[in-house]
Amino acid sequence: MKKIIHGRELPWEMTPLGKVKTLNKPGSDLRLFSVDMFELEIPAGSRSARHWHMADEALFVLGGSGYSLHWDVQADLDDRYYARIAKKPKRYNIRRHETLFVPPNTVVQHFADDGAPLTLLSSQNRLYKHLGYDNTVILEPSPDYKG
């Protein structure tokens, strides 16, 4: 198994989330078993998908600047799962070399400023996937996705 991956060897894919380069996921040949990682590139003036995921996420800003909107989700477990998404998001301005934390069970959307693309390095603990909480719900796809 590899200890080093070279980003230039990996393909970019256009997904509902946006332009993504997957660095590590279950089944890859990288010697990293606990963290899933991908790069997300948002064109200048554009945005990622508005999406909701259970796993917490750390995003390192590789380049560009912009902001991230977070909608808190209140959950109730009864006969089934009930969720109430906040009507008003919290805004976090981000720029190169900063790290943004997205808490568990949060709706999130990232926006790039007009000057340059916003490039984010995402990492999530794989334990959520092993526990069955890895679902990501796309509430509004990236405007750059034509699928």
mmCIF file of N, CA and C in Angstrom:
data_model
loop_
_atom_site.group_PDB
_atom_site.id
_atom_site.type_symbol
_atom_site.label_atom_id
_atom_site.label_comp_id
_atom_site.label_asym_id
_atom_site.label_seq_id
_atom_site.Cartn_x
_atom_site.Cartn_y
_atom_site.Cartn_z
ATOM 1 N N MET A 1 0.843 -1.188 0.000
ATOM 2 C CA MET A 1 0.000 0.000 0.000
ATOM 3 C C MET A 1 0.885 1.248 0.000
ATOM 4 N N LYS A 2 0.386 2.289 -0.639
ATOM 5 C CA LYS A 2 1.144 3.533 -0.789
ATOM 6 C C LYS A 2 1.176 4.335 0.505
ATOM 7 N N LYS A 3 2.290 5.030 0.701
ATOM 8 C CA LYS A 3 2.389 6.006 1.778
ATOM 9 C C LYS A 3 2.314 7.421 1.213
ATOM 10 N N ILE A 4 2.516 7.554 -0.080
ATOM 11 C CA ILE A 4 2.476 8.868 -0.742
ATOM 12 C C ILE A 4 1.542 8.780 -1.942
ATOM 13 N N ILE A 5 0.698 9.786 -2.084
ATOM 14 C CA ILE A 5 -0.099 9.925 -3.297
ATOM 15 C C ILE A 5 0.267 11.264 -3.929
ATOM 16 N N HIS A 6 0.282 11.293 -5.221
ATOM 17 C CA HIS A 6 0.602 12.510 -5.950
ATOM 18 C C HIS A 6 -0.686 13.037 -6.558
ATOM 19 N N GLY A 7 -1.080 14.234 -6.133
ATOM 20 C CA GLY A 7 -2.332 14.818 -6.589
ATOM 21 C C GLY A 7 -2.461 14.901 -8.091
ATOM 22 N N ARG A 8 -1.340 15.106 -8.776
ATOM 23 C CA ARG A 8 -1.396 15.232 -10.244
ATOM 24 C C ARG A 8 -1.799 13.914 -10.904
ATOM 25 N N GLU A 9 -1.679 12.797 -10.187
ATOM 26 C CA GLU A 9 -2.053 11.485 -10.733
ATOM 27 C C GLU A 9 -3.548 11.199 -10.590
ATOM 28 N N LEU A 10 -4.242 11.993 -9.810
ATOM 29 C CA LEU A 10 -5.647 11.734 -9.519
ATOM 30 C C LEU A 10 -6.546 12.615 -10.376
ATOM 31 N N PRO A 11 -7.672 12.077 -10.839
ATOM 32 C CA PRO A 11 -8.551 12.860 -11.707
ATOM 33 C C PRO A 11 -9.492 13.781 -10.928
ATOM 34 N N TRP A 12 -9.850 14.877 -11.556
ATOM 35 C CA TRP A 12 -10.924 15.728 -11.045
ATOM 36 C C TRP A 12 -12.238 15.174 -11.574
ATOM 37 N N GLU A 13 -13.287 15.232 -10.762
ATOM 38 C CA GLU A 13 -14.623 14.793 -11.174
ATOM 39 C C GLU A 13 -15.608 15.909 -10.882
ATOM 40 N N MET A 14 -16.590 16.075 -11.765
ATOM 41 C CA MET A 14 -17.659 17.022 -11.496
ATOM 42 C C MET A 14 -18.782 16.244 -10.819
ATOM 43 N N THR A 15 -19.096 16.601 -9.585
ATOM 44 C CA THR A 15 -20.100 15.905 -8.789
ATOM 45 C C THR A 15 -21.174 16.912 -8.374
ATOM 46 N N PRO A 16 -22.290 16.452 -7.805
ATOM 47 C CA PRO A 16 -23.287 17.405 -7.304
ATOM 48 C C PRO A 16 -22.707 18.374 -6.265
ATOM 49 N N LEU A 17 -21.676 17.931 -5.515
ATOM 50 C CA LEU A 17 -21.017 18.804 -4.541
ATOM 51 C C LEU A 17 -20.221 19.901 -5.240
ATOM 52 N N GLY A 18 -19.668 19.595 -6.406
ATOM 53 C CA GLY A 18 -18.817 20.509 -7.168
ATOM 54 C C GLY A 18 -17.659 19.736 -7.760
ATOM 55 N N LYS A 19 -16.589 20.435 -8.111
ATOM 56 C CA LYS A 19 -15.401 19.820 -8.708
ATOM 57 C C LYS A 19 -14.557 19.198 -7.591
ATOM 58 N N VAL A 20 -14.416 17.863 -7.633
ATOM 59 C CA VAL A 20 -13.813 17.108 -6.536
ATOM 60 C C VAL A 20 -12.685 16.221 -7.044
ATOM 61 N N LYS A 21 -11.599 16.161 -6.259
ATOM 62 C CA LYS A 21 -10.515 15.209 -6.478
ATOM 63 C C LYS A 21 -10.429 14.365 -5.209
ATOM 64 N N THR A 22 -10.793 13.080 -5.316
ATOM 65 C CA THR A 22 -10.789 12.198 -4.149
ATOM 66 C C THR A 22 -9.374 11.714 -3.885
ATOM 67 N N LEU A 23 -8.888 11.975 -2.680
ATOM 68 C CA LEU A 23 -7.534 11.589 -2.297
ATOM 69 C C LEU A 23 -7.508 10.265 -1.546
ATOM 70 N N ASN A 24 -8.523 10.033 -0.723
ATOM 71 C CA ASN A 24 -8.591 8.784 0.024
ATOM 72 C C ASN A 24 -10.035 8.460 0.360
ATOM 73 N N LYS A 25 -10.397 7.200 0.170
ATOM 74 C CA LYS A 25 -11.734 6.702 0.485
ATOM 75 C C LYS A 25 -11.618 5.213 0.747
ATOM 76 N N PRO A 26 -12.666 4.582 1.288
ATOM 77 C CA PRO A 26 -12.599 3.130 1.499
ATOM 78 C C PRO A 26 -12.272 2.413 0.187
ATOM 79 N N GLY A 27 -11.339 1.478 0.263
ATOM 80 C CA GLY A 27 -10.963 0.706 -0.922
ATOM 81 C C GLY A 27 -9.783 1.274 -1.685
ATOM 82 N N SER A 28 -9.317 2.473 -1.323
ATOM 83 C CA SER A 28 -8.155 3.011 -2.030
ATOM 84 C C SER A 28 -6.891 2.309 -1.535
ATOM 85 N N ASP A 29 -5.802 2.456 -2.275
ATOM 86 C CA ASP A 29 -4.573 1.736 -1.929
ATOM 87 C C ASP A 29 -3.595 2.601 -1.118
ATOM 88 N N LEU A 30 -4.126 3.614 -0.425
ATOM 89 C CA LEU A 30 -3.315 4.454 0.441
ATOM 90 C C LEU A 30 -3.314 3.870 1.857
ATOM 91 N N ARG A 31 -2.188 3.918 2.507
ATOM 92 C CA ARG A 31 -2.051 3.360 3.848
ATOM 93 C C ARG A 31 -2.624 4.338 4.880
ATOM 94 N N LEU A 32 -3.888 4.638 4.737
ATOM 95 C CA LEU A 32 -4.615 5.535 5.640
ATOM 96 C C LEU A 32 -6.015 4.965 5.777
ATOM 97 N N PHE A 33 -6.368 4.505 6.967
ATOM 98 C CA PHE A 33 -7.596 3.744 7.144
ATOM 99 C C PHE A 33 -8.687 4.466 7.924
ATOM 100 N N SER A 34 -8.380 5.595 8.519
ATOM 101 C CA SER A 34 -9.348 6.224 9.409
ATOM 102 C C SER A 34 -9.904 7.550 8.909
ATOM 103 N N VAL A 35 -9.336 8.096 7.840
ATOM 104 C CA VAL A 35 -9.744 9.415 7.361
ATOM 105 C C VAL A 35 -10.015 9.373 5.862
ATOM 106 N N ASP A 36 -11.123 9.968 5.458
ATOM 107 C CA ASP A 36 -11.417 10.155 4.040
ATOM 108 C C ASP A 36 -11.096 11.600 3.693
ATOM 109 N N MET A 37 -10.480 11.795 2.513
ATOM 110 C CA MET A 37 -10.040 13.132 2.127
ATOM 111 C C MET A 37 -10.360 13.410 0.659
ATOM 112 N N PHE A 38 -10.703 14.673 0.396
ATOM 113 C CA PHE A 38 -10.866 15.100 -0.990
ATOM 114 C C PHE A 38 -10.571 16.584 -1.086
ATOM 115 N N GLU A 39 -10.261 17.015 -2.304
ATOM 116 C CA GLU A 39 -10.078 18.425 -2.616
ATOM 117 C C GLU A 39 -11.346 18.903 -3.300
ATOM 118 N N LEU A 40 -11.809 20.082 -2.940
ATOM 119 C CA LEU A 40 -12.977 20.703 -3.557
ATOM 120 C C LEU A 40 -12.544 22.043 -4.118
ATOM 121 N N GLU A 41 -12.775 22.235 -5.414
ATOM 122 C CA GLU A 41 -12.419 23.503 -6.048
ATOM 123 C C GLU A 41 -13.692 24.203 -6.503
ATOM 124 N N ILE A 42 -13.894 25.399 -5.995
ATOM 125 C CA ILE A 42 -15.084 26.194 -6.317
ATOM 126 C C ILE A 42 -14.629 27.371 -7.175
ATOM 127 N N PRO A 43 -15.142 27.494 -8.399
ATOM 128 C CA PRO A 43 -14.727 28.603 -9.261
ATOM 129 C C PRO A 43 -15.017 29.961 -8.625
ATOM 130 N N ALA A 44 -14.228 30.957 -8.989
ATOM 131 C CA ALA A 44 -14.431 32.316 -8.483
ATOM 132 C C ALA A 44 -15.878 32.747 -8.704
ATOM 133 N N GLY A 45 -16.495 33.278 -7.664
ATOM 134 C CA GLY A 45 -17.865 33.765 -7.750
ATOM 135 C C GLY A 45 -18.927 32.681 -7.700
ATOM 136 N N SER A 46 -18.542 31.431 -7.517
ATOM 137 C CA SER A 46 -19.513 30.336 -7.513
ATOM 138 C C SER A 46 -19.645 29.754 -6.096
ATOM 139 N N ARG A 47 -20.290 28.600 -6.000
ATOM 140 C CA ARG A 47 -20.538 27.979 -4.705
ATOM 141 C C ARG A 47 -20.575 26.461 -4.831
ATOM 142 N N SER A 48 -20.427 25.800 -3.702
ATOM 143 C CA SER A 48 -20.574 24.346 -3.649
ATOM 144 C C SER A 48 -22.057 24.011 -3.544
ATOM 145 N N ALA A 49 -22.347 22.742 -3.491
ATOM 146 C CA ALA A 49 -23.706 22.309 -3.187
ATOM 147 C C ALA A 49 -24.045 22.707 -1.753
ATOM 148 N N ARG A 50 -25.313 22.943 -1.502
ATOM 149 C CA ARG A 50 -25.773 23.036 -0.113
ATOM 150 C C ARG A 50 -26.081 21.606 0.286
ATOM 151 N N HIS A 51 -25.378 21.116 1.288
ATOM 152 C CA HIS A 51 -25.496 19.699 1.625
ATOM 153 C C HIS A 51 -25.494 19.498 3.136
ATOM 154 N N TRP A 52 -25.956 18.309 3.523
ATOM 155 C CA TRP A 52 -26.136 17.968 4.929
ATOM 156 C C TRP A 52 -25.455 16.635 5.149
ATOM 157 N N HIS A 53 -24.536 16.601 6.106
ATOM 158 C CA HIS A 53 -23.903 15.316 6.426
ATOM 159 C C HIS A 53 -23.741 15.177 7.930
ATOM 160 N N MET A 54 -23.717 13.922 8.368
ATOM 161 C CA MET A 54 -23.639 13.613 9.788
ATOM 162 C C MET A 54 -22.217 13.754 10.326
ATOM 163 N N ALA A 55 -21.218 13.374 9.550
ATOM 164 C CA ALA A 55 -19.832 13.394 10.033
ATOM 165 C C ALA A 55 -19.344 14.830 10.191
ATOM 166 N N ASP A 56 -18.520 15.053 11.219
ATOM 167 C CA ASP A 56 -17.864 16.347 11.305
ATOM 168 C C ASP A 56 -16.790 16.401 10.223
ATOM 169 N N GLU A 57 -16.354 17.602 9.903
ATOM 170 C CA GLU A 57 -15.431 17.778 8.784
ATOM 171 C C GLU A 57 -14.468 18.916 9.094
ATOM 172 N N ALA A 58 -13.209 18.722 8.749
ATOM 173 C CA ALA A 58 -12.214 19.784 8.830
ATOM 174 C C ALA A 58 -11.830 20.143 7.400
ATOM 175 N N LEU A 59 -11.863 21.425 7.086
ATOM 176 C CA LEU A 59 -11.540 21.917 5.747
ATOM 177 C C LEU A 59 -10.380 22.899 5.855
ATOM 178 N N PHE A 60 -9.288 22.590 5.169
ATOM 179 C CA PHE A 60 -8.128 23.478 5.117
ATOM 180 C C PHE A 60 -8.190 24.236 3.806
ATOM 181 N N VAL A 61 -8.065 25.555 3.865
ATOM 182 C CA VAL A 61 -8.138 26.387 2.665
ATOM 183 C C VAL A 61 -6.768 26.391 1.985
ATOM 184 N N LEU A 62 -6.680 25.685 0.854
ATOM 185 C CA LEU A 62 -5.437 25.617 0.088
ATOM 186 C C LEU A 62 -5.197 26.890 -0.720
ATOM 187 N N GLY A 63 -6.273 27.512 -1.192
ATOM 188 C CA GLY A 63 -6.134 28.714 -1.992
ATOM 189 C C GLY A 63 -7.439 29.467 -2.100
ATOM 190 N N GLY A 64 -7.333 30.759 -2.367
ATOM 191 C CA GLY A 64 -8.517 31.587 -2.528
ATOM 192 C C GLY A 64 -9.088 32.033 -1.199
ATOM 193 N N SER A 65 -10.273 32.617 -1.278
ATOM 194 C CA SER A 65 -10.984 33.052 -0.084
ATOM 195 C C SER A 65 -12.469 33.024 -0.384
ATOM 196 N N GLY A 66 -13.254 33.128 0.663
ATOM 197 C CA GLY A 66 -14.703 33.100 0.511
ATOM 198 C C GLY A 66 -15.363 33.006 1.868
ATOM 199 N N TYR A 67 -16.475 32.295 1.903
ATOM 200 C CA TYR A 67 -17.177 32.115 3.168
ATOM 201 C C TYR A 67 -17.959 30.809 3.132
ATOM 202 N N SER A 68 -18.368 30.391 4.320
ATOM 203 C CA SER A 68 -19.111 29.149 4.482
ATOM 204 C C SER A 68 -20.353 29.450 5.308
ATOM 205 N N LEU A 69 -21.491 28.952 4.878
ATOM 206 C CA LEU A 69 -22.736 29.085 5.644
ATOM 207 C C LEU A 69 -23.050 27.756 6.307
ATOM 208 N N HIS A 70 -23.405 27.814 7.592
ATOM 209 C CA HIS A 70 -23.746 26.616 8.363
ATOM 210 C C HIS A 70 -25.135 26.775 8.967
ATOM 211 N N TRP A 71 -25.994 25.804 8.705
ATOM 212 C CA TRP A 71 -27.309 25.754 9.309
ATOM 213 C C TRP A 71 -27.293 24.654 10.374
ATOM 214 N N ASP A 72 -27.527 25.013 11.617
ATOM 215 C CA ASP A 72 -27.595 24.011 12.683
ATOM 216 C C ASP A 72 -28.836 23.145 12.485
ATOM 217 N N VAL A 73 -28.723 21.886 12.888
ATOM 218 C CA VAL A 73 -29.833 20.946 12.779
ATOM 219 C C VAL A 73 -30.141 20.408 14.166
ATOM 220 N N GLN A 74 -31.392 20.563 14.597
ATOM 221 C CA GLN A 74 -31.834 19.962 15.851
ATOM 222 C C GLN A 74 -32.506 18.643 15.522
ATOM 223 N N ALA A 75 -32.084 17.609 16.215
ATOM 224 C CA ALA A 75 -32.592 16.267 15.916
ATOM 225 C C ALA A 75 -33.330 15.704 17.119
ATOM 226 N N ASP A 76 -34.384 14.957 16.836
ATOM 227 C CA ASP A 76 -35.130 14.216 17.848
ATOM 228 C C ASP A 76 -35.253 12.780 17.380
ATOM 229 N N LEU A 77 -34.949 11.864 18.263
ATOM 230 C CA LEU A 77 -35.132 10.444 17.971
ATOM 231 C C LEU A 77 -36.345 9.958 18.738
ATOM 232 N N ASP A 78 -37.342 9.519 18.001
ATOM 233 C CA ASP A 78 -38.568 8.995 18.593
ATOM 234 C C ASP A 78 -38.851 7.695 17.877
ATOM 235 N N ASP A 79 -40.020 7.554 17.277
ATOM 236 C CA ASP A 79 -40.307 6.372 16.475
ATOM 237 C C ASP A 79 -39.497 6.390 15.181
ATOM 238 N N ARG A 80 -38.970 7.576 14.825
ATOM 239 C CA ARG A 80 -38.053 7.737 13.708
ATOM 240 C C ARG A 80 -37.232 8.997 13.953
ATOM 241 N N TYR A 81 -36.385 9.341 13.010
ATOM 242 C CA TYR A 81 -35.506 10.510 13.147
ATOM 243 C C TYR A 81 -36.244 11.749 12.656
ATOM 244 N N TYR A 82 -36.292 12.778 13.495
ATOM 245 C CA TYR A 82 -36.910 14.048 13.133
ATOM 246 C C TYR A 82 -35.831 15.128 13.173
ATOM 247 N N ALA A 83 -35.787 15.955 12.154
ATOM 248 C CA ALA A 83 -34.771 17.004 12.092
ATOM 249 C C ALA A 83 -35.414 18.341 11.772
ATOM 250 N N ARG A 84 -34.909 19.371 12.442
ATOM 251 C CA ARG A 84 -35.344 20.742 12.180
ATOM 252 C C ARG A 84 -34.104 21.554 11.817
ATOM 253 N N ILE A 85 -34.063 22.014 10.564
ATOM 254 C CA ILE A 85 -32.930 22.795 10.069
ATOM 255 C C ILE A 85 -33.197 24.269 10.383
ATOM 256 N N ALA A 86 -32.204 24.930 10.958
ATOM 257 C CA ALA A 86 -32.332 26.353 11.279
ATOM 258 C C ALA A 86 -32.700 27.151 10.038
ATOM 259 N N LYS A 87 -33.499 28.170 10.214
ATOM 260 C CA LYS A 87 -33.913 29.005 9.084
ATOM 261 C C LYS A 87 -32.819 29.980 8.668
ATOM 262 N N LYS A 88 -32.008 30.418 9.628
ATOM 263 C CA LYS A 88 -30.963 31.390 9.339
ATOM 264 C C LYS A 88 -29.594 30.743 9.591
ATOM 265 N N PRO A 89 -28.690 30.808 8.582
ATOM 266 C CA PRO A 89 -27.366 30.204 8.762
ATOM 267 C C PRO A 89 -26.400 31.123 9.515
ATOM 268 N N LYS A 90 -25.314 30.519 9.998
ATOM 269 C CA LYS A 90 -24.188 31.273 10.543
ATOM 270 C C LYS A 90 -23.157 31.386 9.418
ATOM 271 N N ARG A 91 -22.511 32.535 9.337
ATOM 272 C CA ARG A 91 -21.534 32.773 8.266
ATOM 273 C C ARG A 91 -20.125 32.796 8.853
ATOM 274 N N TYR A 92 -19.196 32.122 8.137
ATOM 275 C CA TYR A 92 -17.796 32.089 8.531
ATOM 276 C C TYR A 92 -16.943 32.480 7.328
ATOM 277 N N ASN A 93 -16.230 33.598 7.424
ATOM 278 C CA ASN A 93 -15.322 34.021 6.362
ATOM 279 C C ASN A 93 -14.060 33.168 6.439
ATOM 280 N N ILE A 94 -13.559 32.748 5.284
ATOM 281 C CA ILE A 94 -12.371 31.896 5.239
ATOM 282 C C ILE A 94 -11.408 32.404 4.170
ATOM 283 N N ARG A 95 -10.117 32.165 4.429
ATOM 284 C CA ARG A 95 -9.095 32.548 3.448
ATOM 285 C C ARG A 95 -7.941 31.551 3.522
ATOM 286 N N ARG A 96 -7.038 31.695 2.585
ATOM 287 C CA ARG A 96 -5.910 30.774 2.426
ATOM 288 C C ARG A 96 -5.191 30.499 3.748
ATOM 289 N N HIS A 97 -4.886 29.227 3.955
ATOM 290 C CA HIS A 97 -4.145 28.697 5.108
ATOM 291 C C HIS A 97 -4.942 28.703 6.406
ATOM 292 N N GLU A 98 -6.254 28.884 6.338
ATOM 293 C CA GLU A 98 -7.099 28.751 7.525
ATOM 294 C C GLU A 98 -7.791 27.398 7.501
ATOM 295 N N THR A 99 -8.201 26.941 8.675
ATOM 296 C CA THR A 99 -8.932 25.679 8.799
ATOM 297 C C THR A 99 -10.326 25.972 9.326
ATOM 298 N N LEU A 100 -11.312 25.404 8.673
ATOM 299 C CA LEU A 100 -12.720 25.564 9.036
ATOM 300 C C LEU A 100 -13.238 24.235 9.567
ATOM 301 N N PHE A 101 -13.930 24.263 10.685
ATOM 302 C CA PHE A 101 -14.532 23.052 11.247
ATOM 303 C C PHE A 101 -16.035 23.085 10.997
ATOM 304 N N VAL A 102 -16.577 21.998 10.458
ATOM 305 C CA VAL A 102 -18.011 21.840 10.273
ATOM 306 C C VAL A 102 -18.473 20.795 11.284
ATOM 307 N N PRO A 103 -19.311 21.176 12.244
ATOM 308 C CA PRO A 103 -19.746 20.227 13.271
ATOM 309 C C PRO A 103 -20.589 19.090 12.698
ATOM 310 N N PRO A 104 -20.735 18.005 13.462
ATOM 311 C CA PRO A 104 -21.605 16.905 13.016
ATOM 312 C C PRO A 104 -23.038 17.399 12.809
ATOM 313 N N ASN A 105 -23.740 16.740 11.912
ATOM 314 C CA ASN A 105 -25.164 16.992 11.667
ATOM 315 C C ASN A 105 -25.426 18.465 11.354
ATOM 316 N N THR A 106 -24.735 18.971 10.335
ATOM 317 C CA THR A 106 -24.849 20.369 9.936
ATOM 318 C C THR A 106 -25.109 20.461 8.434
ATOM 319 N N VAL A 107 -25.952 21.409 8.051
ATOM 320 C CA VAL A 107 -26.124 21.743 6.640
ATOM 321 C C VAL A 107 -25.099 22.822 6.329
ATOM 322 N N VAL A 108 -24.380 22.671 5.209
ATOM 323 C CA VAL A 108 -23.280 23.583 4.903
ATOM 324 C C VAL A 108 -23.225 23.903 3.411
ATOM 325 N N GLN A 109 -22.728 25.094 3.102
ATOM 326 C CA GLN A 109 -22.493 25.506 1.712
ATOM 327 C C GLN A 109 -21.333 26.489 1.711
ATOM 328 N N HIS A 110 -20.415 26.311 0.755
ATOM 329 C CA HIS A 110 -19.217 27.143 0.664
ATOM 330 C C HIS A 110 -19.298 28.038 -0.572
ATOM 331 N N PHE A 111 -18.789 29.250 -0.443
ATOM 332 C CA PHE A 111 -18.836 30.251 -1.508
ATOM 333 C C PHE A 111 -17.437 30.806 -1.763
ATOM 334 N N ALA A 112 -17.072 30.944 -3.033
ATOM 335 C CA ALA A 112 -15.786 31.541 -3.411
ATOM 336 C C ALA A 112 -15.975 33.017 -3.711
ATOM 337 N N ASP A 113 -15.013 33.843 -3.281
ATOM 338 C CA ASP A 113 -15.027 35.256 -3.649
ATOM 339 C C ASP A 113 -14.809 35.378 -5.159
ATOM 340 N N ASP A 114 -15.013 36.557 -5.688
ATOM 341 C CA ASP A 114 -14.902 36.785 -7.126
ATOM 342 C C ASP A 114 -13.478 36.718 -7.659
ATOM 343 N N GLY A 115 -12.463 36.941 -6.835
ATOM 344 C CA GLY A 115 -11.091 37.073 -7.313
ATOM 345 C C GLY A 115 -10.435 35.820 -7.838
ATOM 346 N N ALA A 116 -10.633 34.678 -7.177
ATOM 347 C CA ALA A 116 -9.923 33.445 -7.544
ATOM 348 C C ALA A 116 -10.726 32.250 -7.061
ATOM 349 N N PRO A 117 -10.449 31.066 -7.602
ATOM 350 C CA PRO A 117 -11.136 29.861 -7.114
ATOM 351 C C PRO A 117 -10.829 29.626 -5.632
ATOM 352 N N LEU A 118 -11.776 29.044 -4.930
ATOM 353 C CA LEU A 118 -11.595 28.632 -3.536
ATOM 354 C C LEU A 118 -11.310 27.133 -3.555
ATOM 355 N N THR A 119 -10.149 26.733 -3.039
ATOM 356 C CA THR A 119 -9.763 25.324 -3.018
ATOM 357 C C THR A 119 -9.672 24.866 -1.573
ATOM 358 N N LEU A 120 -10.459 23.835 -1.250
ATOM 359 C CA LEU A 120 -10.553 23.317 0.110
ATOM 360 C C LEU A 120 -10.083 21.875 0.155
ATOM 361 N N LEU A 121 -9.347 21.523 1.195
ATOM 362 C CA LEU A 121 -8.954 20.146 1.460
ATOM 363 C C LEU A 121 -9.826 19.644 2.593
ATOM 364 N N SER A 122 -10.677 18.661 2.306
ATOM 365 C CA SER A 122 -11.631 18.137 3.277
ATOM 366 C C SER A 122 -11.131 16.836 3.885
ATOM 367 N N SER A 123 -11.323 16.689 5.186
ATOM 368 C CA SER A 123 -11.047 15.408 5.837
ATOM 369 C C SER A 123 -12.181 15.094 6.804
ATOM 370 N N GLN A 124 -12.601 13.830 6.761
ATOM 371 C CA GLN A 124 -13.669 13.348 7.640
ATOM 372 C C GLN A 124 -13.249 12.020 8.243
ATOM 373 N N ASN A 125 -13.620 11.833 9.494
ATOM 374 C CA ASN A 125 -13.342 10.575 10.178
ATOM 375 C C ASN A 125 -14.199 9.469 9.560
ATOM 376 N N ARG A 126 -13.571 8.386 9.158
ATOM 377 C CA ARG A 126 -14.276 7.280 8.508
ATOM 378 C C ARG A 126 -15.168 6.491 9.468
ATOM 379 N N LEU A 127 -15.006 6.690 10.759
ATOM 380 C CA LEU A 127 -15.807 5.958 11.739
ATOM 381 C C LEU A 127 -17.304 6.141 11.496
ATOM 382 N N TYR A 128 -17.709 7.345 11.076
ATOM 383 C CA TYR A 128 -19.126 7.580 10.788
ATOM 384 C C TYR A 128 -19.634 6.612 9.719
ATOM 385 N N LYS A 129 -18.814 6.337 8.730
ATOM 386 C CA LYS A 129 -19.215 5.394 7.675
ATOM 387 C C LYS A 129 -19.352 3.987 8.222
ATOM 388 N N HIS A 130 -18.413 3.602 9.081
ATOM 389 C CA HIS A 130 -18.486 2.259 9.675
ATOM 390 C C HIS A 130 -19.721 2.100 10.558
ATOM 391 N N LEU A 131 -20.192 3.188 11.155
ATOM 392 C CA LEU A 131 -21.380 3.150 12.014
ATOM 393 C C LEU A 131 -22.681 3.309 11.226
ATOM 394 N N GLY A 132 -22.564 3.587 9.918
ATOM 395 C CA GLY A 132 -23.754 3.717 9.081
ATOM 396 C C GLY A 132 -24.315 5.127 8.998
ATOM 397 N N TYR A 133 -23.549 6.131 9.430
ATOM 398 C CA TYR A 133 -24.013 7.516 9.409
ATOM 399 C C TYR A 133 -23.307 8.346 8.344
ATOM 400 N N ASP A 134 -23.011 7.743 7.211
ATOM 401 C CA ASP A 134 -22.218 8.437 6.197
ATOM 402 C C ASP A 134 -23.040 9.104 5.114
ATOM 403 N N ASN A 135 -24.333 9.140 5.252
ATOM 404 C CA ASN A 135 -25.172 9.693 4.209
ATOM 405 C C ASN A 135 -24.957 11.205 4.064
ATOM 406 N N THR A 136 -24.794 11.666 2.834
ATOM 407 C CA THR A 136 -24.745 13.087 2.521
ATOM 408 C C THR A 136 -25.954 13.401 1.664
ATOM 409 N N VAL A 137 -26.745 14.368 2.099
ATOM 410 C CA VAL A 137 -27.947 14.761 1.364
ATOM 411 C C VAL A 137 -27.643 16.068 0.641
ATOM 412 N N ILE A 138 -27.775 16.049 -0.677
ATOM 413 C CA ILE A 138 -27.584 17.265 -1.476
ATOM 414 C C ILE A 138 -28.924 17.993 -1.517
ATOM 415 N N LEU A 139 -28.988 19.145 -0.877
ATOM 416 C CA LEU A 139 -30.216 19.920 -0.833
ATOM 417 C C LEU A 139 -30.330 20.862 -2.035
ATOM 418 N N GLU A 140 -29.181 21.263 -2.563
ATOM 419 C CA GLU A 140 -29.117 22.120 -3.763
ATOM 420 C C GLU A 140 -27.764 21.850 -4.399
ATOM 421 N N PRO A 141 -27.724 21.276 -5.605
ATOM 422 C CA PRO A 141 -26.422 20.955 -6.216
ATOM 423 C C PRO A 141 -25.632 22.218 -6.579
ATOM 424 N N SER A 142 -24.345 22.024 -6.763
ATOM 425 C CA SER A 142 -23.481 23.102 -7.225
ATOM 426 C C SER A 142 -24.005 23.608 -8.574
ATOM 427 N N PRO A 143 -23.985 24.913 -8.814
ATOM 428 C CA PRO A 143 -24.445 25.421 -10.110
ATOM 429 C C PRO A 143 -23.549 24.980 -11.265
ATOM 430 N N ASP A 144 -22.344 24.514 -10.954
ATOM 431 C CA ASP A 144 -21.407 24.069 -11.985
ATOM 432 C C ASP A 144 -21.646 22.620 -12.391
ATOM 433 N N TYR A 145 -22.491 21.898 -11.650
ATOM 434 C CA TYR A 145 -22.794 20.491 -11.945
ATOM 435 C C TYR A 145 -23.900 20.447 -13.000
ATOM 436 N N LYS A 146 -23.645 19.699 -14.058
ATOM 437 C CA LYS A 146 -24.620 19.620 -15.158
ATOM 438 C C LYS A 146 -25.206 18.220 -15.293
ATOM 439 N N GLY A 147 -25.206 17.443 -14.202
ATOM 440 C CA GLY A 147 -25.671 16.061 -14.255
ATOM 441 C C GLY A 147 -27.158 15.913 -14.245
#
